[in-house]
Coordinates of C-alpha atoms in Angstrom, one line a residue:
M1 CA 9.3 7.4 -15.5
A2 CA 5.5 7.2 -15.0
L3 CA 4.1 4.8 -12.4
D4 CA 2.8 1.6 -14.0
Q5 CA -1.0 1.7 -13.5
S6 CA -1.3 -2.0 -13.9
F7 CA 0.0 -2.3 -10.3
V8 CA -3.1 -0.7 -8.9
G9 CA -5.2 -3.3 -7.1
R10 CA -2.3 -5.8 -7.1
S11 CA -1.8 -7.8 -4.0
F12 CA 1.5 -9.4 -3.2
P13 CA 2.1 -12.8 -1.5
P14 CA 2.1 -12.8 2.3
T15 CA 5.5 -12.2 4.0
A16 CA 7.3 -14.8 5.9
P17 CA 5.9 -15.0 9.5
Y18 CA 7.3 -12.5 12.0
E19 CA 7.3 -13.7 15.5
V20 CA 6.4 -10.9 18.0
G21 CA 8.5 -11.2 21.1
R22 CA 8.2 -9.6 24.5
E23 CA 11.6 -8.0 24.1
K24 CA 10.8 -6.5 20.7
I25 CA 7.6 -5.0 22.2
R26 CA 9.5 -3.6 25.1
E27 CA 12.2 -2.1 22.9
F28 CA 9.6 -0.5 20.6
A29 CA 7.7 0.9 23.6
E30 CA 10.9 2.3 25.0
A31 CA 11.9 3.8 21.7
I32 CA 8.7 5.7 21.3
G33 CA 8.5 6.7 25.0
E34 CA 5.5 4.5 25.8
T35 CA 5.6 3.7 29.5
A36 CA 2.3 1.8 30.1
A37 CA 3.0 -1.5 31.9
V38 CA 0.7 -3.4 29.5
H39 CA 3.6 -3.2 27.0
T40 CA 6.3 -4.6 29.4
D41 CA 4.8 -6.5 32.3
P42 CA 3.0 -9.8 31.5
E43 CA 1.2 -9.7 34.9
A44 CA -0.1 -6.1 34.2
A45 CA -1.2 -7.2 30.8
K46 CA -3.0 -10.3 32.2
A47 CA -4.7 -8.1 34.8
L48 CA -6.2 -6.1 31.9
G49 CA -7.5 -9.3 30.2
H50 CA -4.6 -9.9 27.7
P51 CA -2.8 -13.3 27.5
D52 CA 0.6 -11.5 27.4
V53 CA 2.1 -8.1 26.8
I54 CA 0.6 -6.1 24.0
A55 CA 2.4 -3.9 21.5
P56 CA 1.8 -0.2 21.1
P57 CA -0.6 0.6 18.3
T58 CA 2.1 1.8 15.9
F59 CA 4.2 -1.4 16.3
V60 CA 2.8 -3.0 13.2
F61 CA 4.5 -0.3 11.1
T62 CA 7.7 -2.2 11.6
I63 CA 6.4 -5.2 9.7
T64 CA 4.1 -3.5 7.2
Y65 CA 6.9 -1.1 6.2
R66 CA 9.2 -4.0 5.6
A67 CA 6.5 -5.7 3.5
A68 CA 5.9 -2.4 1.6
G69 CA 9.6 -2.2 0.8
E70 CA 9.5 -5.4 -1.2
V71 CA 6.6 -4.0 -3.2
I72 CA 8.0 -0.6 -4.0
A73 CA 11.4 -2.0 -4.8
D74 CA 9.9 -3.6 -7.9
P75 CA 11.5 -1.7 -10.8
E76 CA 8.4 -2.4 -12.9
L77 CA 6.3 -0.1 -10.7
G78 CA 8.5 2.9 -11.6
L79 CA 8.8 4.5 -8.2
D80 CA 12.1 6.3 -7.5
F81 CA 12.7 5.2 -3.9
S82 CA 15.6 7.5 -3.5
R83 CA 13.1 10.4 -3.5
V84 CA 10.5 8.8 -1.3
V85 CA 9.1 10.4 1.8
H86 CA 6.5 8.9 4.1
G87 CA 3.3 10.9 3.4
S88 CA 0.8 9.5 5.9
Q89 CA -0.1 6.5 8.0
K90 CA -3.2 5.1 9.6
F91 CA -4.1 1.8 11.4
A92 CA -7.3 -0.2 12.1
Y93 CA -7.2 -3.0 14.6
V94 CA -9.3 -6.1 15.1
R95 CA -7.4 -6.9 18.3
P96 CA -4.0 -5.8 19.8
V97 CA -0.8 -7.4 18.7
R98 CA 0.6 -9.5 21.5
A99 CA 3.8 -11.3 22.4
G100 CA 3.8 -14.8 20.7
D101 CA 1.9 -13.7 17.6
R102 CA 3.2 -15.0 14.3
L103 CA 2.2 -12.3 11.9
T104 CA 2.2 -12.1 8.1
V105 CA 1.5 -9.1 5.9
T106 CA -0.2 -9.0 2.5
S107 CA 0.4 -5.8 0.7
T108 CA -1.9 -4.3 -1.9
I109 CA -1.4 -1.2 -4.0
E110 CA -4.6 0.8 -3.7
A111 CA -3.6 3.8 -5.8
A112 CA -0.7 5.1 -7.9
T113 CA -0.9 8.7 -9.2
T114 CA 1.4 11.5 -10.4
R115 CA 0.7 15.1 -9.5
A116 CA 3.0 18.1 -10.2
G117 CA 5.8 15.7 -11.0
S118 CA 5.6 13.8 -7.7
D119 CA 4.5 10.2 -7.6
F120 CA 2.0 9.0 -4.9
V121 CA 1.5 5.4 -3.9
D122 CA -1.2 4.3 -1.5
L123 CA -0.4 0.9 0.1
R124 CA -2.6 -1.3 2.4
G125 CA -1.0 -3.9 4.6
D126 CA -3.3 -6.6 5.9
V127 CA -1.8 -8.2 9.0
H128 CA -2.9 -11.7 9.8
D129 CA -2.0 -14.1 12.6
A130 CA -1.0 -17.8 12.3
S131 CA -4.6 -18.9 12.1
G132 CA -5.3 -16.6 9.2
E133 CA -7.4 -14.1 11.2
R134 CA -6.9 -10.5 10.5
V135 CA -5.3 -8.6 13.4
A136 CA -4.9 -5.2 11.8
T137 CA -4.7 -3.2 8.6
A138 CA -2.2 -0.4 8.0
W139 CA -2.4 2.2 5.2
M140 CA 0.5 4.3 4.1
K141 CA 1.0 6.9 1.5
L142 CA 4.5 7.2 0.0
V143 CA 5.5 10.2 -2.0
A144 CA 8.4 10.3 -4.4
R145 CA 9.2 14.0 -4.6
A146 CA 9.6 15.6 -8.0
A147 CA 13.2 16.1 -9.1
D148 CA 14.5 19.6 -8.4
D149 CA 16.2 20.6 -11.7
G150 CA 18.0 23.5 -10.0
A151 CA 19.7 21.2 -7.5
A152 CA 22.1 19.9 -10.1
E153 CA 23.3 23.4 -10.9
A154 CA 24.8 24.0 -7.5

């Protein structure tokens, strides 16, 4: 099934707020092997001018990917999620994510193409704090791999 091109440019309603906690930041930093004290020690973060611990730069993936999941699960888009792989990711920050932030994500489909039988969807996730200020933007490319007709013959 071809991707529905009417989805390109479509923005989806903001997600429910996600409250960023110190423990979530610590767990994430530990999971990715980040050892900088600014991610775990409030005093170390304050010494560097932050009001509280800050999240590693890739932390917003956890909430932007969840928001993207709601978008790509829409059957009208026509993306076969069972074949999806994560093609690429990039981030742009206005300021660091910090403990105590209440963040929402507004997802927008920037492109939807099909090449060599594989579907490509480019998503942008704009992350805002409780005051409506943009904190970061995340872009991801998802690829639904073409079906391998020979796999069914095994």
